[in-house]
XYZ file of C-alpha atoms in Angstrom:
587
model
C -68.201 63.932 -39.667
C -66.147 66.084 -37.281
C -64.197 65.541 -34.118
C -66.114 67.333 -31.366
C -62.997 68.209 -29.427
C -60.889 69.489 -32.321
C -63.471 70.728 -34.799
C -61.505 69.070 -37.601
C -62.872 66.466 -40.012
C -62.714 63.029 -38.482
C -60.204 60.792 -40.218
C -62.271 57.719 -40.821
C -59.914 54.833 -41.372
C -60.011 51.311 -42.667
C -62.136 48.759 -40.868
C -62.369 44.997 -40.784
C -64.793 45.270 -43.696
C -61.826 45.431 -46.030
C -61.151 41.799 -45.173
C -63.775 40.331 -47.468
C -65.441 37.097 -46.378
C -63.523 34.518 -48.356
C -66.285 32.114 -49.278
C -66.727 32.839 -52.977
C -64.301 33.034 -55.863
C -63.747 36.310 -57.655
C -63.296 36.225 -61.419
C -60.930 39.016 -62.398
C -59.733 40.580 -65.600
C -56.223 41.350 -66.796
C -54.466 44.589 -65.988
C -53.962 46.744 -62.962
C -56.121 49.229 -61.106
C -53.553 51.990 -61.472
C -50.978 52.181 -64.232
C -50.038 55.844 -64.734
C -47.987 58.240 -62.596
C -50.070 60.239 -60.142
C -50.377 63.972 -60.748
C -50.885 66.135 -57.699
C -53.449 68.416 -59.268
C -56.150 65.890 -60.155
C -59.583 67.474 -59.738
C -61.046 66.714 -56.280
C -64.190 64.612 -56.238
C -65.822 66.467 -53.342
C -65.145 68.585 -50.270
C -66.668 66.316 -47.666
C -64.559 63.946 -45.544
C -64.285 60.418 -46.927
C -62.896 57.202 -45.574
C -59.147 56.867 -46.037
C -58.950 53.385 -47.457
C -56.148 51.711 -49.365
C -57.053 51.028 -53.014
C -59.181 47.943 -53.485
C -57.930 45.499 -56.085
C -60.679 45.638 -58.681
C -58.754 43.799 -61.374
C -55.933 41.302 -61.139
C -53.874 39.466 -63.766
C -55.968 36.814 -65.494
C -53.273 34.684 -67.104
C -52.611 31.606 -64.938
C -49.123 31.535 -63.476
C -48.982 27.745 -63.776
C -50.337 25.109 -66.100
C -53.359 23.111 -65.024
C -52.734 19.799 -63.346
C -53.856 17.855 -66.406
C -51.439 19.754 -68.598
C -48.419 19.120 -66.423
C -45.742 17.003 -68.080
C -42.102 16.208 -67.297
C -39.565 18.227 -69.238
C -36.652 15.827 -68.931
C -36.369 15.771 -72.696
C -35.077 19.354 -72.615
C -31.296 19.496 -73.034
C -29.485 19.873 -69.737
C -32.540 19.008 -67.618
C -32.144 16.266 -65.049
C -34.777 13.818 -63.806
C -36.206 14.080 -60.290
C -35.729 11.053 -58.051
C -38.868 11.758 -56.009
C -41.168 14.776 -55.998
C -41.256 16.882 -52.843
C -44.595 17.444 -51.134
C -46.229 20.700 -52.355
C -45.950 23.429 -49.716
C -48.995 25.507 -50.602
C -51.625 23.241 -52.109
C -54.463 25.315 -50.690
C -57.186 23.944 -52.976
C -56.066 20.312 -52.483
C -55.557 19.422 -56.145
C -52.009 18.166 -55.647
C -50.236 21.299 -56.840
C -49.042 24.380 -54.982
C -50.997 27.633 -55.261
C -49.951 31.261 -54.902
C -50.850 33.113 -51.679
C -50.389 36.884 -51.749
C -51.094 40.050 -49.731
C -52.394 42.952 -51.796
C -52.196 46.716 -51.251
C -55.341 46.735 -49.099
C -53.983 44.115 -46.679
C -56.227 41.345 -47.992
C -54.834 37.878 -48.784
C -55.717 36.212 -52.085
C -55.099 32.816 -53.672
C -54.213 32.232 -57.311
C -54.785 28.481 -57.839
C -52.748 26.291 -60.133
C -53.884 26.589 -63.728
C -56.789 28.911 -62.944
C -57.746 32.334 -64.261
C -59.669 33.024 -61.061
C -58.188 34.641 -57.981
C -60.200 34.529 -54.785
C -59.900 36.145 -51.326
C -58.442 34.064 -48.524
C -59.366 34.829 -44.910
C -56.605 34.300 -42.342
C -58.253 34.354 -38.923
C -60.876 36.917 -37.933
C -58.916 39.779 -36.366
C -58.707 42.132 -39.351
C -54.966 42.461 -38.720
C -52.575 43.209 -41.581
C -49.854 40.596 -41.247
C -46.260 41.447 -41.940
C -45.507 38.189 -43.729
C -46.900 34.726 -44.451
C -45.574 31.370 -45.628
C -46.841 27.805 -45.939
C -45.472 24.519 -44.609
C -46.217 21.006 -45.845
C -46.765 17.920 -43.663
C -46.907 19.634 -40.277
C -50.614 18.868 -39.829
C -50.408 15.426 -38.209
C -54.128 14.745 -38.683
C -53.960 15.496 -42.400
C -50.349 15.749 -43.697
C -51.451 16.694 -47.211
C -53.223 19.797 -45.911
C -50.778 22.743 -45.829
C -50.316 24.830 -42.707
C -50.261 28.594 -43.156
C -48.031 30.679 -40.885
C -48.382 34.427 -40.397
C -45.932 36.844 -38.821
C -47.261 39.870 -36.952
C -45.262 43.066 -36.597
C -45.039 42.564 -32.832
C -43.289 39.207 -33.270
C -46.206 36.778 -33.030
C -45.873 33.758 -35.298
C -49.192 31.972 -35.783
C -50.219 28.798 -37.569
C -53.532 28.129 -39.277
C -55.307 25.023 -40.508
C -55.961 25.738 -44.165
C -59.243 25.316 -46.004
C -60.030 26.293 -49.583
C -60.853 29.947 -48.911
C -60.054 30.477 -45.242
C -57.808 29.256 -42.447
C -58.490 28.683 -38.735
C -56.034 29.802 -36.067
C -54.276 26.872 -34.437
C -51.203 28.139 -32.539
C -49.369 31.370 -31.708
C -45.957 32.069 -30.236
C -44.158 35.308 -29.410
C -40.603 36.613 -29.594
C -40.101 36.169 -33.329
C -39.266 39.851 -33.845
C -35.673 38.814 -33.127
C -35.543 37.762 -36.802
C -35.722 39.841 -39.970
C -36.672 36.890 -42.178
C -38.649 33.702 -41.442
C -39.640 31.202 -44.141
C -40.007 27.537 -45.007
C -37.912 26.187 -47.899
C -39.441 22.719 -47.462
C -38.072 19.555 -45.858
C -34.453 19.980 -44.716
C -34.212 16.952 -42.406
C -35.436 14.105 -44.605
C -38.586 13.261 -42.645
C -40.967 14.507 -45.330
C -42.149 17.438 -43.225
C -41.411 21.063 -44.009
C -39.027 22.907 -41.711
C -38.450 26.606 -41.054
C -35.405 28.866 -41.370
C -35.011 32.165 -39.528
C -32.315 34.824 -39.963
C -31.521 37.287 -37.203
C -30.251 40.853 -37.564
C -26.648 39.708 -37.105
C -26.949 37.505 -40.211
C -27.061 34.199 -38.340
C -29.318 31.489 -39.770
C -31.297 29.117 -37.547
C -33.177 25.908 -38.312
C -36.493 25.133 -36.646
C -37.310 21.473 -37.197
C -41.031 20.769 -37.503
C -42.778 18.592 -34.896
C -46.098 17.314 -36.333
C -48.719 16.753 -33.639
C -46.738 18.431 -30.859
C -48.045 21.319 -28.765
C -45.237 23.463 -30.159
C -44.881 23.168 -33.934
C -41.070 23.401 -33.879
C -38.192 21.958 -31.914
C -35.767 24.451 -30.320
C -33.775 26.422 -32.865
C -30.361 25.239 -34.045
C -27.774 27.670 -35.429
C -26.713 26.534 -38.899
C -24.528 29.369 -40.133
C -23.520 33.010 -40.176
C -22.870 35.647 -42.828
C -26.369 35.416 -44.293
C -26.911 39.138 -43.794
C -25.114 39.722 -47.102
C -28.273 38.662 -48.963
C -31.377 40.770 -49.565
C -33.414 37.802 -50.842
C -33.575 34.263 -49.390
C -35.931 31.944 -51.299
C -36.735 28.318 -50.609
C -37.651 26.289 -53.712
C -38.701 23.034 -52.042
C -36.447 20.868 -54.246
C -34.475 22.097 -57.254
C -32.067 19.196 -57.717
C -34.298 16.112 -57.458
C -33.289 14.646 -54.093
C -36.580 15.528 -52.306
C -34.655 17.836 -49.927
C -35.356 21.563 -49.876
C -32.911 23.957 -51.528
C -32.236 27.661 -51.244
C -31.498 30.542 -53.604
C -29.907 33.701 -52.235
C -29.453 37.089 -53.902
C -27.237 39.952 -52.803
C -27.824 43.693 -53.413
C -25.411 43.547 -56.365
C -27.896 41.269 -58.159
C -25.835 38.059 -57.920
C -27.829 34.858 -57.405
C -26.449 31.801 -55.604
C -27.718 28.243 -55.223
C -27.436 26.360 -51.922
C -28.273 22.680 -52.346
C -29.991 21.146 -49.332
C -28.658 18.211 -47.329
C -29.873 16.301 -44.291
C -26.566 16.840 -42.497
C -25.923 19.038 -39.442
C -25.111 21.859 -41.846
C -28.222 21.862 -44.054
C -26.641 23.313 -47.199
C -23.820 22.436 -49.547
C -21.309 25.130 -50.574
C -22.948 27.772 -52.708
C -22.802 27.907 -56.489
C -23.120 31.198 -58.333
C -26.001 31.067 -60.811
C -25.644 34.436 -62.484
C -25.879 38.199 -62.285
C -28.500 40.780 -63.197
C -31.105 39.527 -60.740
C -31.341 42.961 -59.124
C -34.065 43.920 -61.613
C -36.571 41.997 -59.475
C -38.141 43.314 -56.297
C -39.394 39.941 -55.064
C -38.292 36.372 -55.776
C -40.514 33.497 -54.669
C -41.552 29.960 -55.531
C -44.749 27.936 -55.740
C -42.784 24.719 -56.136
C -42.977 22.620 -59.320
C -44.804 24.547 -62.047
C -44.400 22.177 -65.027
C -44.632 18.701 -63.546
C -40.984 17.624 -63.865
C -40.516 17.222 -60.100
C -38.223 20.225 -59.597
C -38.936 23.425 -57.714
C -39.109 26.481 -59.963
C -38.736 30.205 -59.343
C -40.934 33.243 -59.947
C -39.599 36.787 -60.174
C -41.450 40.098 -60.252
C -39.980 43.256 -61.759
C -40.614 46.713 -60.300
C -43.016 47.391 -63.191
C -45.190 44.484 -61.993
C -44.285 41.953 -64.692
C -44.064 38.361 -63.510
C -41.464 35.960 -64.939
C -41.088 32.212 -64.566
C -37.776 30.362 -64.310
C -38.058 26.610 -64.886
C -35.474 24.565 -63.019
C -33.015 22.356 -64.894
C -32.761 20.024 -61.902
C -29.118 21.004 -61.367
C -29.558 24.213 -59.383
C -29.825 26.355 -62.514
C -32.677 27.588 -64.704
C -33.832 27.563 -68.269
C -34.346 30.924 -69.993
C -37.028 32.998 -68.327
C -40.612 33.175 -69.607
C -42.827 36.218 -69.165
C -46.179 35.265 -67.632
C -48.268 38.421 -67.230
C -48.213 42.042 -66.103
C -50.044 44.012 -63.419
C -48.667 42.126 -60.428
C -47.644 45.304 -58.613
C -50.999 45.054 -56.813
C -49.211 42.544 -54.544
C -47.349 44.025 -51.591
C -45.960 40.703 -50.377
C -45.976 37.239 -51.954
C -46.128 34.355 -49.520
C -42.650 32.926 -49.085
C -40.971 35.782 -50.980
C -37.297 36.253 -50.257
C -37.250 39.926 -49.271
C -37.458 41.382 -45.785
C -41.136 42.391 -45.723
C -42.070 46.047 -45.341
C -44.886 46.914 -42.959
C -46.276 50.018 -41.302
C -46.756 52.703 -43.938
C -47.197 52.968 -47.697
C -49.040 56.240 -48.084
C -48.706 60.001 -48.384
C -51.031 62.647 -46.981
C -51.088 66.077 -48.596
C -52.843 69.291 -47.503
C -53.315 72.011 -50.119
C -53.324 75.756 -49.591
C -57.098 75.667 -49.045
C -56.765 73.178 -46.184
C -58.138 70.165 -48.081
C -56.459 66.858 -47.314
C -55.737 64.159 -49.896
C -54.362 60.633 -49.553
C -52.098 58.758 -51.979
C -51.062 55.104 -51.677
C -47.918 53.343 -52.849
C -48.510 50.813 -55.611
C -45.290 48.731 -55.408
C -44.132 49.970 -58.813
C -42.628 53.276 -57.723
C -45.831 55.203 -58.377
C -48.690 56.551 -56.296
C -52.407 55.943 -56.677
C -54.752 58.710 -57.845
C -55.503 60.908 -54.885
C -58.455 60.389 -52.576
C -59.987 63.392 -50.848
C -59.987 63.358 -47.051
C -61.952 66.528 -46.470
C -61.393 70.249 -45.783
C -60.449 72.024 -42.557
C -56.810 70.957 -42.233
C -55.168 74.296 -42.999
C -52.595 75.223 -40.368
C -52.769 71.815 -38.682
C -49.484 70.573 -37.204
C -49.622 67.041 -38.587
C -47.362 64.002 -38.658
C -48.076 60.718 -40.442
C -46.070 57.993 -38.721
C -45.444 54.330 -39.316
C -48.254 52.264 -37.774
C -48.596 52.113 -33.987
C -51.148 49.275 -34.040
C -51.644 46.062 -36.029
C -53.398 47.460 -39.114
C -50.175 48.192 -40.986
C -51.155 51.726 -42.036
C -49.729 55.067 -40.980
C -51.111 56.849 -37.910
C -52.074 60.504 -38.237
C -50.955 62.686 -35.310
C -51.748 66.325 -34.635
C -50.379 68.715 -32.007
C -52.985 71.351 -31.150
C -52.189 74.926 -30.177
C -52.595 74.038 -26.490
C -49.916 71.339 -26.833
C -52.307 68.376 -26.763
C -51.323 65.429 -28.978
C -54.032 63.509 -30.821
C -53.828 60.249 -32.749
C -56.724 60.046 -35.192
C -56.007 56.348 -35.749
C -56.310 55.339 -32.094
C -59.113 52.769 -31.987
C -58.566 51.794 -28.358
C -58.584 55.110 -26.483
C -60.301 58.428 -27.190
C -57.628 59.703 -29.639
C -56.178 62.146 -27.092
C -52.653 61.063 -26.158
C -51.802 63.796 -23.650
C -50.646 67.355 -23.106
C -47.269 69.093 -23.135
C -46.346 68.157 -26.688
C -46.140 71.767 -27.846
C -42.468 71.875 -26.828
C -41.593 69.757 -29.873
C -40.971 71.122 -33.358
C -40.590 67.722 -35.017
C -42.261 64.339 -34.612
C -41.162 61.266 -36.596
C -42.480 57.703 -36.461
C -39.946 55.491 -38.310
C -41.307 52.220 -36.907
C -39.967 49.917 -34.212
C -36.765 51.403 -32.740
C -36.596 49.400 -29.516
C -36.769 45.845 -30.845
C -40.107 44.893 -29.295
C -42.028 44.938 -32.581
C -44.138 47.979 -31.653
C -44.023 51.300 -33.474
C -42.214 54.114 -31.658
C -42.111 57.913 -31.875
C -39.230 60.399 -32.025
C -39.667 63.966 -30.778
C -37.223 66.902 -31.082
C -37.508 70.052 -28.998
C -36.392 73.609 -29.817
C -33.067 73.035 -28.046
C -32.210 70.217 -30.455
C -32.692 67.404 -27.934
C -34.122 64.201 -29.429
C -36.321 61.869 -27.374
C -37.712 58.377 -27.928
C -41.283 57.516 -26.950
C -41.861 53.780 -27.020
C -45.266 52.735 -28.353
C -47.723 50.501 -26.508
C -48.823 48.546 -29.571
C -52.202 50.193 -30.161
C -51.403 53.891 -30.587
C -53.282 55.063 -27.500
C -50.265 55.968 -25.351
C -46.483 56.025 -25.096
C -44.011 55.124 -22.388
C -42.079 57.854 -20.591
C -39.649 59.576 -22.928
C -35.999 58.542 -23.167
C -33.347 61.068 -24.122
C -31.422 60.009 -27.217
C -29.029 62.917 -27.477
C -28.417 66.587 -28.168
C -27.320 68.499 -31.263
C -30.210 67.386 -33.437
C -31.073 71.005 -34.154
C -28.392 70.957 -36.859
C -30.873 69.136 -39.108
C -33.602 70.811 -41.133
C -35.291 67.499 -41.928
C -35.771 64.255 -40.017
C -37.617 61.514 -41.913
C -38.100 57.769 -41.901
C -40.702 55.014 -42.251
C -39.079 51.605 -42.360
C -35.822 49.943 -43.340
C -33.446 51.804 -45.650
C -30.174 49.870 -45.356
C -31.651 46.397 -45.858
C -31.196 44.843 -42.414
C -34.877 44.886 -41.520
C -34.659 47.551 -38.813
C -36.280 50.986 -38.967
C -33.882 53.784 -39.938
C -33.806 57.579 -40.015
C -32.467 60.077 -42.555
C -31.462 63.612 -41.586
C -30.674 66.619 -43.767
C -28.178 69.114 -42.383
C -28.371 72.859 -42.980
C -25.649 72.611 -45.646
C -27.698 70.105 -47.656
C -25.795 66.998 -46.589
C -27.937 63.898 -46.076
C -27.114 61.384 -43.367
C -28.366 57.911 -42.526
C -28.948 56.907 -38.918
C -29.252 53.126 -39.077
C -31.458 51.541 -36.436
C -30.029 49.212 -33.801
C -33.198 47.771 -32.277
C -32.051 48.915 -28.818
C -34.057 51.593 -27.017
C -31.136 53.014 -25.047
C -29.057 53.571 -28.205
C -31.554 53.369 -31.077
C -29.171 54.505 -33.840
C -25.675 53.798 -35.051
C -23.309 56.658 -35.795
C -24.467 58.825 -38.664
C -23.309 57.999 -42.192
C -23.027 60.595 -44.957
C -24.980 59.367 -47.977
C -25.176 62.461 -50.168
C -24.882 66.211 -50.630
C -26.890 68.862 -52.447
C -30.226 67.944 -50.878
C -31.087 71.599 -50.216
C -32.510 71.716 -53.745
C -35.659 70.084 -52.338
C -38.218 71.920 -50.197
C -40.218 68.910 -48.994
C -39.191 65.466 -47.777
C -41.639 62.587 -47.291
C -41.030 59.069 -45.980
C -43.858 57.075 -47.623
C -42.584 53.607 -46.794
C -41.903 51.091 -49.555
C -43.036 52.321 -52.984
C -41.189 49.783 -55.138
C -42.295 46.503 -53.551
C -38.854 45.291 -52.477
C -39.409 45.713 -48.729
C -37.051 48.677 -48.391
C -38.200 52.170 -47.431
C -37.989 54.844 -50.116
C -37.927 58.636 -50.013
C -39.987 61.287 -51.807
C -38.749 64.849 -52.337
C -40.298 67.892 -53.956
C -38.356 70.432 -56.013
C -39.200 74.149 -56.159
C -40.967 73.708 -59.525
C -43.438 71.268 -57.976
C -41.970 68.091 -59.465
C -41.999 65.122 -57.097
C -39.079 62.681 -57.217
C -38.536 59.261 -55.704
C -35.271 57.958 -54.286
C -35.260 54.163 -53.972
C -33.268 52.594 -51.161
C -30.422 50.507 -52.576
C -30.216 48.060 -49.657
C -26.699 49.231 -48.787
C -27.553 52.329 -46.779
C -27.976 54.756 -49.668
C -30.312 55.614 -52.497
C -30.415 54.952 -56.214
C -30.594 57.890 -58.678
C -33.810 59.873 -58.449
C -36.872 58.974 -60.532
C -39.640 61.399 -61.462
C -43.050 60.622 -59.951
C -45.195 63.509 -61.176
C -45.695 67.267 -61.439
C -48.013 69.813 -59.841
C -47.104 68.983 -56.260
C -46.533 72.641 -55.335
C -50.297 72.872 -54.951
C -49.736 71.380 -51.506
C -48.699 73.331 -48.440
C -47.649 70.224 -46.517
C -46.761 66.618 -47.360
C -46.628 63.847 -44.773
């Protein structure tokens, strides 16, 4: 297939077909689709264009993450374990057996359910739009007609929060509200007000925490927000555990980038949490912390933790805000991009790399949430000499948009499904295009463009990738940088950021502000010696923690990964694979 206007291979992208009809269960085997580092020089399968599609999850972990309902038994006989006064209502009992289940979004954007005590994982259809949601969580008791039926909430990148009536394998849209992009984290820890209905907490970019009290049966699911504290921006994980101390009130665990974990016991007072108690250190080894409530039948909410390698661990609550020694459950969980209710700021918008070799053949690689890339997928020949940019998503599919500036200065977006892919003319004046994500705070992906004079401009996106608003001048002097790159949040605040390499090899962070008129804070030096690398790529989040990572190529063709540390810098480099000098360009 070719584009008539350009003569290049059409970039056929993902369609709604990837959202499998969720009416049958899928029995899966242990292991993971991809487990070895990707090598750049894998033999191509063919030369014809193929659909660029994120890897389908063909196998998922088989070991159940929880015991079956019949096997559940109180563990109060264990030393140091308290006894629950009254069990809290399960937040995510999607199959209606009385126990919470695990809802998860995989690398292809599909949602799946792992039921309590089952070795089967089945697809779960949220609405019918084919959208890739940024985050999801479940709330108990908010369905006035059937309080035992959980309500599923999804968060869209543009700030739409939607609720769904849950059924076994699908959920029907019930309500939507806008403006939620003002927060970097939204979740439900459970009931915080003592009425037996789950409530919602939301943290804004200033670190303030707000309580939204649930209103079962009302036109709006929540009462107006109430500010309940500040300083919560210090944490990179906020996890509700329903009830960890046996009083039937939701509790909260919070982790900071240093790996310290704190327990906040819930109350029904105006301030919903007691003073924090430090649980321990070393929790930084996990990229996502989450909970599916009580996993062993003792009435206390427990915690699950996934390592970067994809291993899942279970922490059984003692009923006092602490945990028993961890238990390893199973491996291969790096197929999950976002667990429902996980504590991290969710990443959205790009998790892929496009590479064009010296023969003009394009290949696609996808991030696998364990620091590695998938085996390459051929995208077809004919891309030699193309002036390409792969940006963070401009529409609601959550995947990068491929832009090309033709010799006549016309800009094309091959992932524009609304218009005709032609954005407009006059773009030949720019030598650099970067799409880090939302820079203006409206939840829509934006574009940066630098001209030969070193002037940087912001083009605000329209939400579907078919057009941009009139450019806004950001500033001058940007010609001092040999590299501009970014695709998501680097410093851990949830806003899109930019990194820039100066001619002397110094690397700077430009942290996003969420304000179009001044989209970046003052630059921050985060390293030197970066001239040793000849290619920079912003692939999005490769390690599954919600933070954007960086890929760089050395002169010998070795590709390295720099993981964002959540504090505005990067951890020491990690080798991804060799043979990457076979590519002329990386995007």
